[in-house]
XYZ file of C-alpha atoms in Angstrom:
496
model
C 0.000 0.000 0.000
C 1.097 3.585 -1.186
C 0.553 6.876 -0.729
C 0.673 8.199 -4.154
C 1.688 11.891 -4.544
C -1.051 14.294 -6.302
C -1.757 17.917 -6.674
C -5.220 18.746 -7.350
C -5.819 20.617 -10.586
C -7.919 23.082 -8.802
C -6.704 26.009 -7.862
C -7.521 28.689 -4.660
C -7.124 32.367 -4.979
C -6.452 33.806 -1.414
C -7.493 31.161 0.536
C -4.647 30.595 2.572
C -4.605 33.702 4.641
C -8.149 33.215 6.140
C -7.262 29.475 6.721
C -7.874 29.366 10.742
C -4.813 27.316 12.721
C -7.305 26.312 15.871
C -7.052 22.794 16.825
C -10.649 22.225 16.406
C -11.773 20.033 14.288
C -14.462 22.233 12.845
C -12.616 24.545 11.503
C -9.400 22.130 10.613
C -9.398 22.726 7.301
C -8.250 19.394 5.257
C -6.011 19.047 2.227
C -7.258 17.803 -1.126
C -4.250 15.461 -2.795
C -1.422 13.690 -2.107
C 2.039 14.390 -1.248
C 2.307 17.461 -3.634
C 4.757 17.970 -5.520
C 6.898 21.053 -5.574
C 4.891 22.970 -8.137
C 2.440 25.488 -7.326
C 4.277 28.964 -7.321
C 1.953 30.068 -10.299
C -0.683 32.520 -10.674
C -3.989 30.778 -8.594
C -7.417 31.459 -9.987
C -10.467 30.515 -8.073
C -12.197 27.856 -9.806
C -16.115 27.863 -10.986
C -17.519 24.580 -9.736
C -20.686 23.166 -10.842
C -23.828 23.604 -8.417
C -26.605 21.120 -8.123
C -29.922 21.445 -7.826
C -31.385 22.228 -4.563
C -33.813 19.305 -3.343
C -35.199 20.562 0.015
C -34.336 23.320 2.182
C -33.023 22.558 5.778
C -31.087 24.297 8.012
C -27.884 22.472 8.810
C -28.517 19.085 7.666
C -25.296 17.492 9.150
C -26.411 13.796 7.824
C -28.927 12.403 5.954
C -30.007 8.884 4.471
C -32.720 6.861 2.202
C -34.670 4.886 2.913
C -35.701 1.506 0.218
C -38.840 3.535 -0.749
C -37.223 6.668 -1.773
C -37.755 8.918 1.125
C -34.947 10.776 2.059
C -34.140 10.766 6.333
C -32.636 13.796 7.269
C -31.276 15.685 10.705
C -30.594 19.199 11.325
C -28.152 19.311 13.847
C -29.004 22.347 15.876
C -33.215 22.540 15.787
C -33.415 18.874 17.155
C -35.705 18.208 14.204
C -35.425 14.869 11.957
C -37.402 15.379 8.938
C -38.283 13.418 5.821
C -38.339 14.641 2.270
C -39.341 12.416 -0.685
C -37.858 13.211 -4.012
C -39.458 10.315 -5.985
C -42.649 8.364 -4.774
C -40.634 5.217 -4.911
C -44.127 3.482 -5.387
C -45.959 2.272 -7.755
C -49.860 2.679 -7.988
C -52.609 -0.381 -8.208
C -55.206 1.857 -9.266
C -55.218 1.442 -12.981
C -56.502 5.666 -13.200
C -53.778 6.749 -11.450
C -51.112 4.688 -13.900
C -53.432 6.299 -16.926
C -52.697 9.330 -15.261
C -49.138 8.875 -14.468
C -48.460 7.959 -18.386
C -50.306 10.616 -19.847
C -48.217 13.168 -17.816
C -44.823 11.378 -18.266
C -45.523 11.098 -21.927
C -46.134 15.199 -22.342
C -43.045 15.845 -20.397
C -40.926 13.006 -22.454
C -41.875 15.294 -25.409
C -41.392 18.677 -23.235
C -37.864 17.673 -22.237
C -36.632 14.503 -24.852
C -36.400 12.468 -21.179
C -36.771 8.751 -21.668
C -39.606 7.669 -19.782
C -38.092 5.365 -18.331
C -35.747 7.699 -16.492
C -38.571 9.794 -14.962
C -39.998 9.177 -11.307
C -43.041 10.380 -9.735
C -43.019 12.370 -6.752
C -46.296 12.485 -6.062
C -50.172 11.614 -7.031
C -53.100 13.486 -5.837
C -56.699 12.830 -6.176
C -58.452 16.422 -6.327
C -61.211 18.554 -7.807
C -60.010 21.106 -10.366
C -62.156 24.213 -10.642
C -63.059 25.759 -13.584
C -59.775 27.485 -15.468
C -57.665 25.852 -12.452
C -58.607 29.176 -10.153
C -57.547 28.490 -6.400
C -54.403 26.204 -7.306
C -51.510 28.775 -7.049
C -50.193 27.361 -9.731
C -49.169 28.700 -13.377
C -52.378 28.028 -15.226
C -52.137 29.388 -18.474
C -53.009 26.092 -20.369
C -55.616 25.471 -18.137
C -59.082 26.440 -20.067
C -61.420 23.330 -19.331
C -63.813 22.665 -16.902
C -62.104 19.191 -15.049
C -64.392 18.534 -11.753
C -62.069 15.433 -10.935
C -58.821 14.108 -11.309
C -55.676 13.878 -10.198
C -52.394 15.920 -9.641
C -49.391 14.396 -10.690
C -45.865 15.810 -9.944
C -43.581 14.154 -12.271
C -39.446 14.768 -12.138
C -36.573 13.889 -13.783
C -33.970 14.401 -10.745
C -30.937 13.407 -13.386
C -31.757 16.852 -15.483
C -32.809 18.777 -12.078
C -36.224 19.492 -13.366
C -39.919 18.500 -12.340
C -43.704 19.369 -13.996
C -46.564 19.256 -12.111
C -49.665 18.161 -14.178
C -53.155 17.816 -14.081
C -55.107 15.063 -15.833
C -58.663 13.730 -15.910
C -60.344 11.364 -18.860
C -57.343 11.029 -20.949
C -56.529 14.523 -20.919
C -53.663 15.789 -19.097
C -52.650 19.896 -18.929
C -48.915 20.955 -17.759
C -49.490 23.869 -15.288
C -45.819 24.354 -14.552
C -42.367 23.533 -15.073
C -39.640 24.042 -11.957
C -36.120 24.265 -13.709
C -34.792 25.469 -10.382
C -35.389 25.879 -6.612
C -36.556 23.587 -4.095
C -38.153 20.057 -6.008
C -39.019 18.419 -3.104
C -40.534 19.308 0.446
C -40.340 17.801 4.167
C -42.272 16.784 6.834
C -41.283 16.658 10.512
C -40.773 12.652 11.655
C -39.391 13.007 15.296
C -38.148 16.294 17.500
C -35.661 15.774 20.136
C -33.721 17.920 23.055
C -30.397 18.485 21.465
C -27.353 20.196 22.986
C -26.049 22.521 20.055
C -23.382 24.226 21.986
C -20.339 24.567 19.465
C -20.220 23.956 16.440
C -19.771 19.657 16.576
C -22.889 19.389 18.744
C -26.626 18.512 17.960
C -27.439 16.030 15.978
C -24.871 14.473 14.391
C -25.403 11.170 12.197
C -28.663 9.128 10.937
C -28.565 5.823 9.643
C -31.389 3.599 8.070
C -31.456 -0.070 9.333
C -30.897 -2.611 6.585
C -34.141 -4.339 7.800
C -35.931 -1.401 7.083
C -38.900 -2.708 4.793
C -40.093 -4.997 8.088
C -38.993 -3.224 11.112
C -39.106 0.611 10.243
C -35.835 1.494 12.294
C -34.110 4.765 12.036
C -30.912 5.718 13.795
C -29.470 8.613 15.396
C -26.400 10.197 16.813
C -26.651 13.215 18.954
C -25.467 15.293 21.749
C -27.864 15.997 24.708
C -28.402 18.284 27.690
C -27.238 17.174 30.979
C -30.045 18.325 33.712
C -28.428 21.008 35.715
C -25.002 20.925 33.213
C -24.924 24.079 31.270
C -21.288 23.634 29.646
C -21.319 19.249 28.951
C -23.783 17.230 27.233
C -24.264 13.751 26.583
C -23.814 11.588 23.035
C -26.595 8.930 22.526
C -27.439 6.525 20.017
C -31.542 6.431 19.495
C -33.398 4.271 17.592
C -36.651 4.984 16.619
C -39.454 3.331 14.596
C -41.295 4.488 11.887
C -44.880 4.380 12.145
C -46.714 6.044 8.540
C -44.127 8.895 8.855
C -44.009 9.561 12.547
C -41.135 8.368 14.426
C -42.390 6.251 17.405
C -41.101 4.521 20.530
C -37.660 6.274 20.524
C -35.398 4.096 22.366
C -31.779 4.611 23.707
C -29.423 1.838 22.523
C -26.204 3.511 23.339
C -25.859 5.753 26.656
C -22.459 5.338 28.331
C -20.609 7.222 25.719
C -18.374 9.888 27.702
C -19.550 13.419 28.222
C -18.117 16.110 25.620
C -15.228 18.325 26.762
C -16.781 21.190 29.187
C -14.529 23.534 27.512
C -15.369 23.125 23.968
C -18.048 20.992 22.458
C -15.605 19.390 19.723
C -14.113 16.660 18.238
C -17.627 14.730 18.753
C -17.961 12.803 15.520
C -19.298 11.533 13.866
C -21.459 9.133 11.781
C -23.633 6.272 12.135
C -23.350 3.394 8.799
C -24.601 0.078 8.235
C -21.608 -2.406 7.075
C -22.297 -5.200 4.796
C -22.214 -7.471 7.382
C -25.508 -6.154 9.147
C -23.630 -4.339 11.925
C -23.813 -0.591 12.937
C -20.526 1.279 13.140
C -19.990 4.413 14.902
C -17.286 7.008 14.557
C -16.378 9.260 17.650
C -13.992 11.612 18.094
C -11.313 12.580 20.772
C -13.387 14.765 22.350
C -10.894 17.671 22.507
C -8.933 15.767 25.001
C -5.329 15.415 23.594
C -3.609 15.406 27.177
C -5.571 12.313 28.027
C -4.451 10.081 24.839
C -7.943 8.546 24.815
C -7.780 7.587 21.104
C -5.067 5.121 22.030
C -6.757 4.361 25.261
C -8.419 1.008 24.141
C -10.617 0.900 27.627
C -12.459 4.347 26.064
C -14.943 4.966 23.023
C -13.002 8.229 22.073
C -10.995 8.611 18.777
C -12.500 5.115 17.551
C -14.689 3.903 15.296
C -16.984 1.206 17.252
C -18.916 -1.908 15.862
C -22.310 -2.530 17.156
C -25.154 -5.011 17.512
C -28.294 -2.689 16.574
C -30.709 -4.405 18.776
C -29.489 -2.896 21.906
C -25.664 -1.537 20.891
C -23.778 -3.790 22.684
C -20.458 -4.939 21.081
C -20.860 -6.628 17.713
C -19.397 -10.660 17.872
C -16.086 -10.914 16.039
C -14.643 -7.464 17.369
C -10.599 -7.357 17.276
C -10.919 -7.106 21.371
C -14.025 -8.937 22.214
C -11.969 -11.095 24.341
C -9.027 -8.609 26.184
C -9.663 -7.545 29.186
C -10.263 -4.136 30.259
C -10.440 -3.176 26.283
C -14.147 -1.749 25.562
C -15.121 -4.804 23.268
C -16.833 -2.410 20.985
C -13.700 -0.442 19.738
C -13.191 -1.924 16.017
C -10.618 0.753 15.082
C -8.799 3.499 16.839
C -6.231 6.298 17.315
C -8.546 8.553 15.268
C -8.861 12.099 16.117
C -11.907 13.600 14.551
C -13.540 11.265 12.045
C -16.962 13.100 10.836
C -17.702 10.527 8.369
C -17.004 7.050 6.918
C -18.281 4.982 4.034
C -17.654 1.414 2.755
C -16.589 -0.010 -0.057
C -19.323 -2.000 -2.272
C -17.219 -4.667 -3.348
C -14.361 -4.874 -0.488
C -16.620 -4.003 2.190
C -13.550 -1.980 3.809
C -13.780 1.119 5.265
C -12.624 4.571 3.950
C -12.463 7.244 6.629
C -11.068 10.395 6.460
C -9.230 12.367 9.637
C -9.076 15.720 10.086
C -5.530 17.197 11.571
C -4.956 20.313 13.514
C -4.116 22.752 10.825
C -2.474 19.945 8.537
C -1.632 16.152 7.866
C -5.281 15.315 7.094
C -5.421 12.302 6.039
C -7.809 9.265 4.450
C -7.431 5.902 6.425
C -8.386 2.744 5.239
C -9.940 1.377 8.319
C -9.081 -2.316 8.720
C -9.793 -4.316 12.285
C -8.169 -3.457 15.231
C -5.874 -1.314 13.537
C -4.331 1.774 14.890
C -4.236 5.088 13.426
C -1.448 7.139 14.884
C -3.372 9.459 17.497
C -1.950 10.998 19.805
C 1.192 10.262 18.805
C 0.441 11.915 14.985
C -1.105 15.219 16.670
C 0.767 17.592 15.097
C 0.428 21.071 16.010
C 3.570 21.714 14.693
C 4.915 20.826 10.894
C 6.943 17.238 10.798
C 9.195 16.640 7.515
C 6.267 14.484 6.614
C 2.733 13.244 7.591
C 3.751 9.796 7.311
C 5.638 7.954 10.002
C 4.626 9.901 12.687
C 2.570 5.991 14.794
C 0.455 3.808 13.901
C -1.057 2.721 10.166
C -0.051 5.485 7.761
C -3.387 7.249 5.539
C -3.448 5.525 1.899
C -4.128 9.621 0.998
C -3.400 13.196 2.208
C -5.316 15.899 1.182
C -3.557 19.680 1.031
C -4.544 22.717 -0.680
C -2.396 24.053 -3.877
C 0.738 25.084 -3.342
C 0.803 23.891 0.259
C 2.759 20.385 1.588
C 0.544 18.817 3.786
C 2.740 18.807 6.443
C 2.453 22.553 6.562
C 0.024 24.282 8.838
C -2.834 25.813 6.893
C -2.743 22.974 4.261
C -5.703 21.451 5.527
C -8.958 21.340 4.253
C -11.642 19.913 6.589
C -12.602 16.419 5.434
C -16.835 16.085 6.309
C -18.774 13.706 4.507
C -17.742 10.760 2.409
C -19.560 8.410 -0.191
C -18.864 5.406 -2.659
C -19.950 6.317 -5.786
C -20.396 3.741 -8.623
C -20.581 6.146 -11.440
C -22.691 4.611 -14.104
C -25.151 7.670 -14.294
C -22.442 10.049 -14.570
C -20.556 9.410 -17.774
C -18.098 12.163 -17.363
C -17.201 10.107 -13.915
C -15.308 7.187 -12.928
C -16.371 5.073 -9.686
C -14.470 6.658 -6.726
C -14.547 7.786 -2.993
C -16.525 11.441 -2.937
C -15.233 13.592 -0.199
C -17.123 16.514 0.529
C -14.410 19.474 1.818
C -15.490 21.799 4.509
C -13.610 24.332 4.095
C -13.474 25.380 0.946
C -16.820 23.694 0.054
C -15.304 21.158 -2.721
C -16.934 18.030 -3.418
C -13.559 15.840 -4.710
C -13.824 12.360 -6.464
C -10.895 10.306 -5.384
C -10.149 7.420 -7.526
C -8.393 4.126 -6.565
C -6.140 1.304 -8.240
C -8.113 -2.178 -8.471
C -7.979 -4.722 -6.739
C -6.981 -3.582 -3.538
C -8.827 -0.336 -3.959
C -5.702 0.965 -1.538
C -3.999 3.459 -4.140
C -4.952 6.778 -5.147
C -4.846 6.933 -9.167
C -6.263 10.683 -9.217
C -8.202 12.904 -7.601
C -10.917 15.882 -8.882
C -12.702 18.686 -7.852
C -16.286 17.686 -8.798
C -18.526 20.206 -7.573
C -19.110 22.600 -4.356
C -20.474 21.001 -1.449
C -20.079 21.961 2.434
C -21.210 19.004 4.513
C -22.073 15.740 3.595
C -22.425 13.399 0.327
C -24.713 10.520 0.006
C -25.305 8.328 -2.936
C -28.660 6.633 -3.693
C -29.103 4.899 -6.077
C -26.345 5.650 -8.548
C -27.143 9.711 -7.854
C -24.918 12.284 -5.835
C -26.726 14.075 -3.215
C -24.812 16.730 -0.904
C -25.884 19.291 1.901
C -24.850 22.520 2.495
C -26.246 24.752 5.412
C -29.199 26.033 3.588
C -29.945 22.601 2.332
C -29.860 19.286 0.418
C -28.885 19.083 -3.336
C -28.947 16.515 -5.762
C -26.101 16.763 -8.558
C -27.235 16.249 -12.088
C -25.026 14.636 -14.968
C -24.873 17.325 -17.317
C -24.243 19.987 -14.944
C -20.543 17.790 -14.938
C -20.229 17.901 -18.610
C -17.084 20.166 -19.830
């Protein structure tokens, strides 16, 4: 395994200056590449990056998954509000009128927009009176003339060209009453609200998952911070499940508690993210919790600065953990010497783990998280620059990321790794299949690429599109977040 040296092709005008040195993790800003090499002393022009389409507004929506049927799970981290959106119906009707419907609408926008039908999805069907000249609808009526006194209203959207119609139709007749070609495409609906503690910027709620049993058992997941009665300055990380019941999350129940309170001094370094492997088990990344004096992410008897494997039932550790059977270990610790892992996401075919690890100011790096394996922390905590990021304990990253013109080893080279997603890119042909890692700071969504078999070896790495949180991939489409909301990224908008 290699690290293989890169420079991204992007380029950032005047970014370095406002680059912030604190050790937090929020604002730890990681790199983009490799090892660069000693190039960049050029001219550097602040690229235009493609924007996607916005999907559904929501304020800070830290993580966010789908569901089998298409709805789309979502937290924002500081209103203590989990919400659903549904971007496609992700059902199909058994009334034969509603299918007439559904055809006659997806036929008039096939010939609207040249859109196979076959790559359309419904958002939404509606059964519903329509007054005379559509009056009352607040929509765009102006093909609306006849008198329809029932029907239904059909919302019809092709998410790869970031575009919906909404359409009326009744006895074979069908009338477009408006095209959306940008904006919001979807809307949400409150599912569950819960007491969060949103001091600092790592607190709230933090990570969402969607059990793999989902079609039978209805479980959602999530990771949070919470207030401590009579504790104004700690709070305390959970693990809830609850179940969904028509769209209302029910019978919330705590399945991890004894996770160690967050730093009273600063509310950082939390974490994390909550994933389903391939293997049916929940994993959990946590963070160090701000506490670098106490070496707790090489502390194997503590949760911090590890990435934990769970049963989902009731959280306990998962059979087959790398220290299930030593003594005074926490038998759910999977991974560790992590300092402040935000996200993870697993291969499709090698079921291993890619997880990126934000430094303080530099060295951040992308692990390849393999069983009981350590990751450096706290001996790599470098608040100080090293000849190199690599070396410095425990398994060295398969990738570092830096901005242009910086070494990673230098302070203000990093780039705050956030969210990460596997992407098998058969929707996007400009694409190959690659790790996306969405860059906090400076809102970058970058496509890494890896040598097969192993998947172990960077080949290349580009800047994709802007994105500010977290990236998700469902099926075969790129969805990211940024603070004002959830977008969904179509093919074209990557075309040169």
């Amino acid at each position: 395994m290699r690290l293989h040296a890169l420079v991204t092709t992007a380029l950032f005008a005047g970014v370095l200056a406002l680059v912030s040195l604190a050790c937090s993790g929020d604002t730890d800003t990681p790199p983009s590449t490799g090892e660069p090499t000693a190039s960049a002393t050029s001219t550097q022009v602040e690229p235009t990056l493609p924007v996607g389409t916005l999907l559904v507004e929501a304020s800070q929506p830290v993580a966010f998954a789908f569901t089998p049927d298409g709805r789309l799970f979502f937290t924002e981290r500081t209103t203590g509000e989990i919400r659903i959106a549904r971007p496609t119906s992700g059902q199909t009707p058994t009334d034969p009128q509603v299918q007439q419907a559904i055809d006659l609408a997806k036929a008039d926008y096939g010939q609207v927009t040249g859109v196979d039908i076959a790559d359309m999805d419904v958002v939404s069907w509606t059964a519903r009176e329509w007054p005379d000249a559509c009056l009352g609808l607040g929509e765009a009526g102006e093909v609306c003339t006849e008198v329809i006194t029932l029907g239904y209203r059909i919302v019809v959207s092709v998410i790869d060209s970031a575009g919906a119609a909404v359409y009326r139709t009744d006895e074979g007749s069908v009338a477009r009453l408006e095209t959306i070609r940008a904006g919001t495409i979807g809307t949400s609906d409150l599912f569950a609200a819960v007491d969060v503690f949103p001091g600092g910027p790592e607190c709230g709620l933090l990570g969402i998952a969607v059990d793999p049993d989902f079609e039978t058992n209805g479980y959602i997941y999530v990771y949070l911070t919470q207030p401590i009665p009579g504790d104004d300055v700690r709070s305390q990380p959970r693990v809830i499940r609850y179940t969904d019941v028509n769209g209302e999350g029910t019978e919330p129940t705590v399945i991890v508690e004894d996770l160690p309170t967050t730093n009273p001094a600063i509310c950082g370094h939390v974490g994390g993210n909550l994933h389903f492997g391939q293997d049916g088990y929940l994993y959990l990344s946590l963070g160090n919790n701000e506490r670098t004096e106490d070496a707790v992410a090489a502390d194997l008897s503590s949760p911090l600065g590890k990435i934990l494997r769970l049963n989902k039932e009731d959280g306990s550790a998962a059979p087959g953990n790398p220290f299930e059977n030593d003594p005074g270990v926490d038998p759910r610790v999977f991974a560790y010497g992590l300092r402040n892992t935000y996200d993870f996401a697993f291969h499709p075919t090698t079921g291993e783990i890619y997880a990126p690890d934000n430094g303080p100011g530099n060295c951040d790096e992308l692990n390849l998280i393999r069983a009981g394996s350590d990751y450096g922390v706290p001996g790599s905590l470098r608040i100080r620059e090293p000849e190199s990021c690599l070396g410095l304990g425990g398994t060295d990253p398969i990738h570092l990321f830096t901005r242009v013109g910086r070494r990673p080893e230098q302070l203000a080279s990093n780039m705050a790794p956030a969210g990460v997603a596997y992407l098998e890119a058969d929707r996007y042909p400009t694409l190959a299949d690659g790790l996306l890692v969405c860059l906090f700071n400076p809102d970058i969504l970058q496509l890494i690429e890896f040598a097969a078999p192993e998947f172990d070896t960077v080949l290349r790495v580009t800047d994709i599109a802007d994105c500010e949180i977290n990236v998700e991939v469902w099926e075969g489409r790129i969805y990211y977040s940024r603070s004002d909301g959830i977008y969904v990224l179509p093919p074209e908008a990557l075309v040169p």
